[in-house]
mmCIF file of C-alpha atoms in Angstrom:
data_model
loop_
_atom_site.group_PDB
_atom_site.id
_atom_site.type_symbol
_atom_site.label_atom_id
_atom_site.label_comp_id
_atom_site.label_asym_id
_atom_site.label_seq_id
_atom_site.Cartn_x
_atom_site.Cartn_y
_atom_site.Cartn_z
ATOM 1 C CA MET A 644 57.913 -54.763 -77.080
ATOM 2 C CA SER A 645 57.700 -52.928 -73.784
ATOM 3 C CA LEU A 646 56.051 -49.547 -73.648
ATOM 4 C CA ARG A 647 56.998 -46.771 -71.286
ATOM 5 C CA MET A 648 53.819 -44.878 -70.422
ATOM 6 C CA LYS A 649 53.110 -41.809 -68.369
ATOM 7 C CA PHE A 650 49.947 -41.609 -66.297
ATOM 8 C CA GLY A 651 48.326 -38.467 -64.977
ATOM 9 C CA VAL A 652 45.001 -37.281 -63.659
ATOM 10 C CA CYS A 653 43.104 -34.242 -64.771
ATOM 11 C CA ALA A 654 40.718 -33.290 -61.986
ATOM 12 C CA VAL A 655 37.603 -32.588 -64.029
ATOM 13 C CA ALA A 656 34.585 -33.766 -62.056
ATOM 14 C CA PHE A 657 30.995 -33.808 -63.269
ATOM 15 C CA SER A 658 27.936 -36.050 -63.210
ATOM 16 C CA LEU A 659 27.233 -38.245 -66.226
ATOM 17 C CA ALA A 660 23.839 -39.518 -65.119
ATOM 18 C CA ALA A 661 21.571 -39.799 -62.123
ATOM 19 C CA GLY A 662 23.086 -42.014 -59.491
ATOM 20 C CA VAL A 663 26.674 -41.258 -60.520
ATOM 21 C CA ALA A 664 29.101 -39.391 -58.268
ATOM 22 C CA ASN A 665 32.595 -38.038 -58.850
ATOM 23 C CA ALA A 666 32.972 -38.719 -62.574
ATOM 24 C CA GLU A 667 36.500 -37.741 -63.533
ATOM 25 C CA THR A 668 38.611 -37.463 -66.666
ATOM 26 C CA PHE A 669 41.859 -39.459 -66.515
ATOM 27 C CA ASP A 670 44.744 -38.778 -68.908
ATOM 28 C CA PHE A 671 47.274 -41.433 -69.950
ATOM 29 C CA GLY A 672 49.692 -42.458 -72.707
ATOM 30 C CA GLY A 673 51.688 -40.239 -75.034
ATOM 31 C CA SER A 674 55.214 -40.820 -73.710
ATOM 32 C CA PRO A 675 57.659 -42.145 -76.329
ATOM 33 C CA GLU A 676 59.032 -45.623 -76.051
ATOM 34 C CA ARG A 677 62.750 -45.803 -75.312
ATOM 35 C CA PHE A 678 64.225 -48.013 -78.011
ATOM 36 C CA SER A 679 66.473 -47.331 -81.010
ATOM 37 C CA GLY A 680 65.323 -47.174 -84.613
ATOM 38 C CA ASN A 681 63.077 -45.117 -86.811
ATOM 39 C CA GLY A 682 59.319 -45.173 -87.141
ATOM 40 C CA ASP A 683 56.337 -44.296 -84.985
ATOM 41 C CA ARG A 684 57.528 -44.821 -81.406
ATOM 42 C CA LYS A 685 54.963 -42.660 -79.619
ATOM 43 C CA PRO A 686 51.699 -44.259 -78.460
ATOM 44 C CA PRO A 687 48.357 -42.425 -78.546
ATOM 45 C CA ARG A 688 47.446 -40.042 -75.736
ATOM 46 C CA CYS A 689 43.973 -40.608 -74.322
ATOM 47 C CA GLN A 690 41.435 -39.188 -71.918
ATOM 48 C CA ILE A 691 38.825 -41.469 -70.350
ATOM 49 C CA ASN A 692 35.860 -40.220 -68.347
ATOM 50 C CA ILE A 693 34.574 -42.639 -65.741
ATOM 51 C CA PRO A 694 32.864 -42.252 -62.348
ATOM 52 C CA ARG A 695 34.452 -43.290 -59.088
ATOM 53 C CA ALA A 696 31.102 -44.427 -57.677
ATOM 54 C CA ALA A 697 27.626 -45.177 -59.038
ATOM 55 C CA GLN A 698 24.283 -46.624 -58.000
ATOM 56 C CA SER A 699 22.759 -46.882 -61.495
ATOM 57 C CA SER A 700 23.811 -47.218 -65.145
ATOM 58 C CA PHE A 701 26.469 -44.849 -66.502
ATOM 59 C CA PHE A 702 28.555 -44.084 -69.601
ATOM 60 C CA VAL A 703 32.295 -44.557 -69.963
ATOM 61 C CA GLN A 704 33.554 -42.045 -72.550
ATOM 62 C CA TRP A 705 36.989 -41.551 -74.109
ATOM 63 C CA ASN A 706 38.968 -39.797 -76.817
ATOM 64 C CA CYS A 707 42.535 -40.208 -78.110
ATOM 65 C CA THR A 708 45.020 -38.306 -80.272
ATOM 66 C CA ASP A 709 48.299 -39.380 -81.878
ATOM 67 C CA ASP A 710 51.322 -37.561 -83.280
ATOM 68 C CA GLN A 711 51.043 -39.361 -86.640
ATOM 69 C CA ALA A 712 47.716 -41.179 -86.892
ATOM 70 C CA THR A 713 44.397 -39.410 -87.450
ATOM 71 C CA PRO A 714 41.547 -40.125 -85.012
ATOM 72 C CA ASP A 715 39.874 -42.537 -87.445
ATOM 73 C CA GLN A 716 43.091 -44.595 -87.559
ATOM 74 C CA ILE A 717 43.272 -45.218 -83.805
ATOM 75 C CA ARG A 718 41.753 -48.420 -82.456
ATOM 76 C CA THR A 719 40.607 -48.651 -78.855
ATOM 77 C CA SER A 720 39.126 -51.396 -76.717
ATOM 78 C CA LEU A 721 37.490 -51.207 -73.297
ATOM 79 C CA TRP A 722 38.040 -54.043 -70.838
ATOM 80 C CA ILE A 723 36.190 -54.885 -67.619
ATOM 81 C CA GLN A 724 37.301 -56.811 -64.539
ATOM 82 C CA ARG A 725 34.115 -58.059 -62.879
ATOM 83 C CA PRO A 726 34.027 -59.065 -59.204
ATOM 84 C CA GLY A 727 35.026 -62.678 -58.718
ATOM 85 C CA GLU A 728 36.324 -63.183 -62.261
ATOM 86 C CA ARG A 729 39.948 -64.222 -62.708
ATOM 87 C CA ALA A 730 40.676 -62.296 -65.912
ATOM 88 C CA PRO A 731 39.431 -59.082 -67.552
ATOM 89 C CA ASP A 732 36.917 -59.306 -70.396
ATOM 90 C CA LYS A 733 36.988 -57.176 -73.563
ATOM 91 C CA LEU A 734 33.656 -55.363 -73.858
ATOM 92 C CA LYS A 735 34.037 -53.866 -77.334
ATOM 93 C CA GLU A 736 36.548 -52.578 -79.880
ATOM 94 C CA PHE A 737 36.226 -49.168 -81.540
ATOM 95 C CA LEU A 738 37.769 -47.366 -84.516
ATOM 96 C CA GLY A 739 37.678 -43.555 -84.369
ATOM 97 C CA PHE A 740 36.247 -41.030 -81.920
ATOM 98 C CA PRO A 741 34.498 -39.933 -79.845
ATOM 99 C CA ALA A 742 33.705 -43.318 -78.317
ATOM 100 C CA SER A 743 31.586 -44.441 -75.382
ATOM 101 C CA ILE A 744 29.868 -47.475 -73.926
ATOM 102 C CA PHE A 745 26.860 -47.730 -71.612
ATOM 103 C CA ILE A 746 27.452 -49.761 -68.475
ATOM 104 C CA ASP A 747 24.292 -51.430 -67.176
ATOM 105 C CA GLU A 748 23.148 -54.665 -65.546
ATOM 106 C CA GLY A 749 23.709 -56.580 -68.783
ATOM 107 C CA VAL A 750 27.342 -55.514 -69.020
ATOM 108 C CA LEU A 751 27.896 -56.275 -65.335
ATOM 109 C CA ARG A 752 26.007 -59.609 -65.682
ATOM 110 C CA VAL A 753 23.803 -58.994 -62.653
ATOM 111 C CA GLU A 754 20.118 -58.330 -62.000
ATOM 112 C CA ASN A 755 20.707 -55.642 -59.371
ATOM 113 C CA PHE A 756 23.137 -52.982 -60.648
ATOM 114 C CA THR A 757 25.101 -52.413 -57.452
ATOM 115 C CA ASP A 758 25.651 -56.176 -57.056
ATOM 116 C CA GLY A 759 28.030 -55.879 -60.029
ATOM 117 C CA LEU A 760 30.247 -53.352 -58.265
ATOM 118 C CA PRO A 761 33.055 -52.785 -57.592
ATOM 119 C CA ALA A 762 34.143 -53.312 -61.203
ATOM 120 C CA ALA A 763 37.373 -52.122 -62.805
ATOM 121 C CA PHE A 764 37.806 -50.785 -66.366
ATOM 122 C CA ARG A 765 40.902 -50.524 -68.575
ATOM 123 C CA LEU A 766 41.315 -48.774 -71.945
ATOM 124 C CA VAL A 767 43.784 -49.962 -74.601
ATOM 125 C CA ALA A 768 44.602 -47.640 -77.546
ATOM 126 C CA GLU A 769 46.661 -48.589 -80.622
ATOM 127 C CA ASP A 770 47.804 -46.372 -83.501
ATOM 128 C CA ARG A 771 48.278 -47.482 -87.111
ATOM 129 C CA ALA A 772 51.875 -48.554 -86.402
ATOM 130 C CA GLY A 773 50.726 -50.880 -83.634
ATOM 131 C CA THR A 774 52.176 -48.747 -80.839
ATOM 132 C CA SER A 775 49.881 -49.093 -77.828
ATOM 133 C CA ALA A 776 48.971 -47.200 -74.682
ATOM 134 C CA ILE A 777 47.384 -49.152 -71.836
ATOM 135 C CA SER A 778 45.627 -47.409 -68.971
ATOM 136 C CA PRO A 779 45.667 -48.613 -65.373
ATOM 137 C CA PHE A 780 42.457 -50.169 -64.072
ATOM 138 C CA TYR A 781 39.914 -47.556 -62.933
ATOM 139 C CA THR A 782 37.587 -48.947 -60.259
ATOM 140 C CA VAL A 783 33.926 -47.966 -59.933
ATOM 141 C CA VAL A 784 32.420 -48.753 -56.537
ATOM 142 C CA ALA A 785 28.805 -48.792 -55.380
ATOM 143 C CA GLN A 786 27.777 -45.329 -54.253
ATOM 144 C CA ASP A 787 26.815 -45.375 -50.591
ATOM 145 C CA ASN A 788 27.589 -41.785 -49.599
ATOM 146 C CA SER A 789 30.655 -42.951 -47.672
ATOM 147 C CA VAL A 790 34.335 -42.382 -48.346
ATOM 148 C CA ASP A 791 35.407 -43.845 -51.701
ATOM 149 C CA THR A 792 38.946 -42.495 -52.143
ATOM 150 C CA CYS A 793 41.957 -42.938 -49.852
ATOM 151 C CA SER A 794 45.660 -42.127 -49.741
ATOM 152 C CA LEU A 795 48.084 -44.330 -47.818
ATOM 153 C CA GLU A 796 51.565 -43.268 -46.711
ATOM 154 C CA LEU A 797 54.290 -45.243 -44.942
ATOM 155 C CA GLU A 798 57.531 -43.550 -43.900
ATOM 156 C CA THR A 799 60.420 -45.109 -42.019
ATOM 157 C CA GLU A 800 62.585 -43.124 -39.610
ATOM 158 C CA GLY A 801 66.015 -42.213 -40.921
ATOM 159 C CA THR A 802 69.148 -42.407 -38.779
ATOM 160 C CA GLU A 803 72.202 -40.143 -38.660
ATOM 161 C CA SER A 804 75.818 -41.177 -39.079
ATOM 162 C CA ASP A 805 77.486 -41.783 -35.714
ATOM 163 C CA GLY A 806 81.179 -42.539 -35.567
ATOM 164 C CA GLY A 807 81.763 -45.693 -37.583
ATOM 165 C CA THR A 808 78.098 -46.267 -38.469
ATOM 166 C CA THR A 809 76.495 -45.054 -41.665
ATOM 167 C CA GLY A 810 73.221 -43.177 -41.485
ATOM 168 C CA ILE A 811 70.125 -44.652 -43.118
ATOM 169 C CA PRO A 812 67.796 -42.296 -45.024
ATOM 170 C CA SER A 813 64.061 -42.453 -44.457
ATOM 171 C CA GLU A 814 62.031 -44.412 -47.018
ATOM 172 C CA ARG A 815 58.477 -43.783 -48.225
ATOM 173 C CA VAL A 816 55.583 -45.609 -49.815
ATOM 174 C CA LEU A 817 52.742 -43.448 -51.125
ATOM 175 C CA ALA A 818 49.551 -44.643 -52.810
ATOM 176 C CA SER A 819 47.490 -41.558 -53.685
ATOM 177 C CA ASP A 820 43.779 -41.185 -54.498
ATOM 178 C CA VAL A 821 43.033 -44.904 -54.488
ATOM 179 C CA SER A 822 39.465 -46.117 -55.091
ATOM 180 C CA VAL A 823 38.250 -48.123 -52.098
ATOM 181 C CA THR A 824 35.166 -49.922 -50.890
ATOM 182 C CA THR A 825 33.656 -48.936 -47.548
ATOM 183 C CA GLU A 826 31.659 -51.510 -45.603
ATOM 184 C CA GLN A 827 29.564 -50.586 -42.600
ATOM 185 C CA VAL A 828 30.023 -53.258 -39.920
ATOM 186 C CA GLY A 829 27.500 -52.560 -37.198
ATOM 187 C CA ASN A 830 26.467 -49.056 -36.207
ATOM 188 C CA ASN A 831 29.920 -47.665 -35.451
ATOM 189 C CA ASP A 832 32.454 -49.935 -37.179
ATOM 190 C CA VAL A 833 33.684 -49.567 -40.756
ATOM 191 C CA ARG A 834 36.041 -51.511 -42.990
ATOM 192 C CA VAL A 835 37.902 -49.766 -45.832
ATOM 193 C CA THR A 836 39.646 -51.930 -48.449
ATOM 194 C CA THR A 837 41.272 -51.586 -51.849
ATOM 195 C CA PHE A 838 39.607 -53.458 -54.720
ATOM 196 C CA ALA A 839 42.907 -54.523 -56.329
ATOM 197 C CA ALA A 840 46.641 -53.890 -56.122
ATOM 198 C CA VAL A 841 47.417 -50.238 -56.873
ATOM 199 C CA ASN A 842 50.541 -48.378 -57.948
ATOM 200 C CA ALA A 843 52.615 -46.706 -55.232
ATOM 201 C CA SER A 844 54.977 -43.833 -56.027
ATOM 202 C CA PRO A 845 57.413 -43.433 -54.468
ATOM 203 C CA CYS A 846 57.753 -47.062 -53.374
ATOM 204 C CA GLU A 847 61.034 -47.337 -51.496
ATOM 205 C CA ILE A 848 60.441 -49.938 -48.759
ATOM 206 C CA GLY A 849 61.574 -53.329 -50.027
ATOM 207 C CA ASP A 850 59.165 -55.548 -48.059
ATOM 208 C CA VAL A 851 56.151 -53.521 -49.162
ATOM 209 C CA CYS A 852 57.243 -52.916 -52.770
ATOM 210 C CA SER A 853 58.105 -56.499 -53.752
ATOM 211 C CA ASN A 854 55.038 -56.851 -56.035
ATOM 212 C CA ASP A 855 56.290 -54.562 -58.828
ATOM 213 C CA GLU A 856 55.615 -51.498 -56.627
ATOM 214 C CA LYS A 857 51.913 -52.381 -56.257
ATOM 215 C CA VAL A 858 50.215 -52.525 -52.860
ATOM 216 C CA THR A 859 46.893 -53.323 -51.243
ATOM 217 C CA PHE A 860 45.613 -52.165 -47.881
ATOM 218 C CA GLU A 861 42.659 -52.549 -45.570
ATOM 219 C CA SER A 862 41.580 -50.781 -42.420
ATOM 220 C CA SER A 863 39.083 -51.737 -39.721
ATOM 221 C CA LEU A 864 38.000 -48.824 -37.565
ATOM 222 C CA ALA A 865 35.672 -48.162 -34.651
ATOM 223 C CA LEU A 866 34.002 -44.738 -34.663
ATOM 224 C CA LEU A 867 32.960 -42.964 -31.466
ATOM 225 C CA ASP A 868 31.015 -39.701 -31.372
ATOM 226 C CA GLY A 869 32.167 -37.327 -28.630
ATOM 227 C CA ASP A 870 30.102 -34.881 -26.614
ATOM 228 C CA ASP A 871 31.878 -32.001 -28.350
ATOM 229 C CA GLY A 872 30.583 -33.042 -31.781
ATOM 230 C CA THR A 873 33.799 -34.689 -32.957
ATOM 231 C CA THR A 874 34.166 -38.330 -33.992
ATOM 232 C CA SER A 875 37.229 -40.373 -33.053
ATOM 233 C CA ALA A 876 38.472 -43.339 -35.091
ATOM 234 C CA THR A 877 40.620 -46.181 -33.736
ATOM 235 C CA GLY A 878 41.597 -49.505 -35.259
ATOM 236 C CA THR A 879 44.165 -51.108 -37.539
ATOM 237 C CA VAL A 880 45.704 -50.687 -40.989
ATOM 238 C CA ILE A 881 47.266 -53.664 -42.790
ATOM 239 C CA VAL A 882 49.412 -53.202 -45.913
ATOM 240 C CA SER A 883 50.517 -55.929 -48.326
ATOM 241 C CA PRO A 884 52.949 -57.230 -49.528
ATOM 242 C CA GLY A 885 54.807 -57.599 -46.274
ATOM 243 C CA ASN A 886 51.674 -57.881 -44.126
ATOM 244 C CA VAL A 887 52.667 -54.652 -42.377
ATOM 245 C CA GLY A 888 50.183 -53.866 -39.617
ATOM 246 C CA ALA A 889 49.742 -50.834 -37.392
ATOM 247 C CA SER A 890 47.372 -49.747 -34.656
ATOM 248 C CA VAL A 891 46.024 -46.349 -35.661
ATOM 249 C CA GLU A 892 43.905 -43.568 -34.250
ATOM 250 C CA GLY A 893 42.603 -40.263 -35.486
ATOM 251 C CA SER A 894 39.384 -38.508 -36.408
ATOM 252 C CA ALA A 895 36.452 -38.897 -38.774
ATOM 253 C CA VAL A 896 33.599 -36.763 -40.059
ATOM 254 C CA ARG A 897 30.090 -38.174 -40.307
ATOM 255 C CA SER A 898 27.047 -36.604 -41.917
ATOM 256 C CA SER A 899 23.861 -38.320 -40.753
ATOM 257 C CA SER A 900 24.885 -41.987 -40.984
ATOM 258 C CA SER A 901 27.435 -41.638 -43.801
ATOM 259 C CA LEU A 902 31.198 -41.359 -43.374
ATOM 260 C CA THR A 903 32.474 -38.363 -45.338
ATOM 261 C CA SER A 904 36.165 -38.281 -44.339
ATOM 262 C CA LEU A 905 38.710 -39.766 -41.960
ATOM 263 C CA GLU A 906 42.388 -39.484 -41.069
ATOM 264 C CA VAL A 907 44.232 -41.978 -38.880
ATOM 265 C CA SER A 908 47.886 -42.709 -38.191
ATOM 266 C CA GLY A 909 50.062 -44.932 -36.048
ATOM 267 C CA MET A 910 53.489 -46.492 -35.622
ATOM 268 C CA THR A 911 54.820 -49.864 -36.729
ATOM 269 C CA VAL A 912 58.199 -51.530 -37.284
ATOM 270 C CA ILE A 913 59.471 -52.638 -40.715
ATOM 271 C CA ASP A 914 62.690 -54.674 -40.778
ATOM 272 C CA GLY A 915 63.559 -53.363 -37.318
ATOM 273 C CA VAL A 916 63.051 -49.727 -38.340
ATOM 274 C CA PRO A 917 60.218 -47.624 -36.829
ATOM 275 C CA ALA A 918 57.735 -46.358 -39.412
ATOM 276 C CA THR A 919 54.662 -44.124 -39.473
ATOM 277 C CA VAL A 920 51.483 -45.275 -41.236
ATOM 278 C CA THR A 921 48.955 -42.611 -42.286
ATOM 279 C CA LEU A 922 45.591 -43.216 -43.972
ATOM 280 C CA THR A 923 43.363 -40.374 -45.197
ATOM 281 C CA CYS A 924 40.023 -40.911 -46.936
ATOM 282 C CA GLN A 925 37.257 -38.746 -48.387
ATOM 283 C CA GLN A 926 34.203 -38.880 -50.602
#
């Protein structure tokens, strides 16, 4: 049985514990399944609170409601995708709410907490009829006071109709608020990468959207501080599938030695059509 689920984000940010930054509540599930017949066709609707970045142990907390089942009739399970492991691992199963689990070195299977990050977490909720809601993976990265969230946009140039030729509309790929890892390479070079394939919406460019509308990207940038107090950023952005690459330039903001935001853009060609690539990142 295939479920049609609706994902959304409620921007509620607060700290769960020392060493945790940007904890947010994510909302998912609740959209009815589109198939004929009677019975309970609507999966539970859930909210999960999880940080974007951490440098010490933290809680993952969640709650769910259902149109027919009471809270004590809803089963949930939390899954983890550890770095280097090929498949996610179920941490624990719960019945009823509220529910939470403490993420520490033991759960991550490491001695040093940040060595177990980035790690991704997924929540599965099932009502008494067996109708399920499955969240996307939420990635927690090691907190390093650098950018940890990026948005990537690709847009091709449209063409107008001219005589016997048919115009081609512009096409877009947008991956918004994606958790990323930021690696400092030398004093003035940084590398920003996605932890796993992420959903893009809209995803209209065939070469880039061939993996079920999921994309990955990475960017290598050189930062240069100017005499006027600004910081320039130049380098490359590579998007997969399609291995679409672009030379980009733009600006960045640094506080002490940490990178707090950046915005770069550049041009590339996709299937013979010029396209703009824009990457924006922030803490």
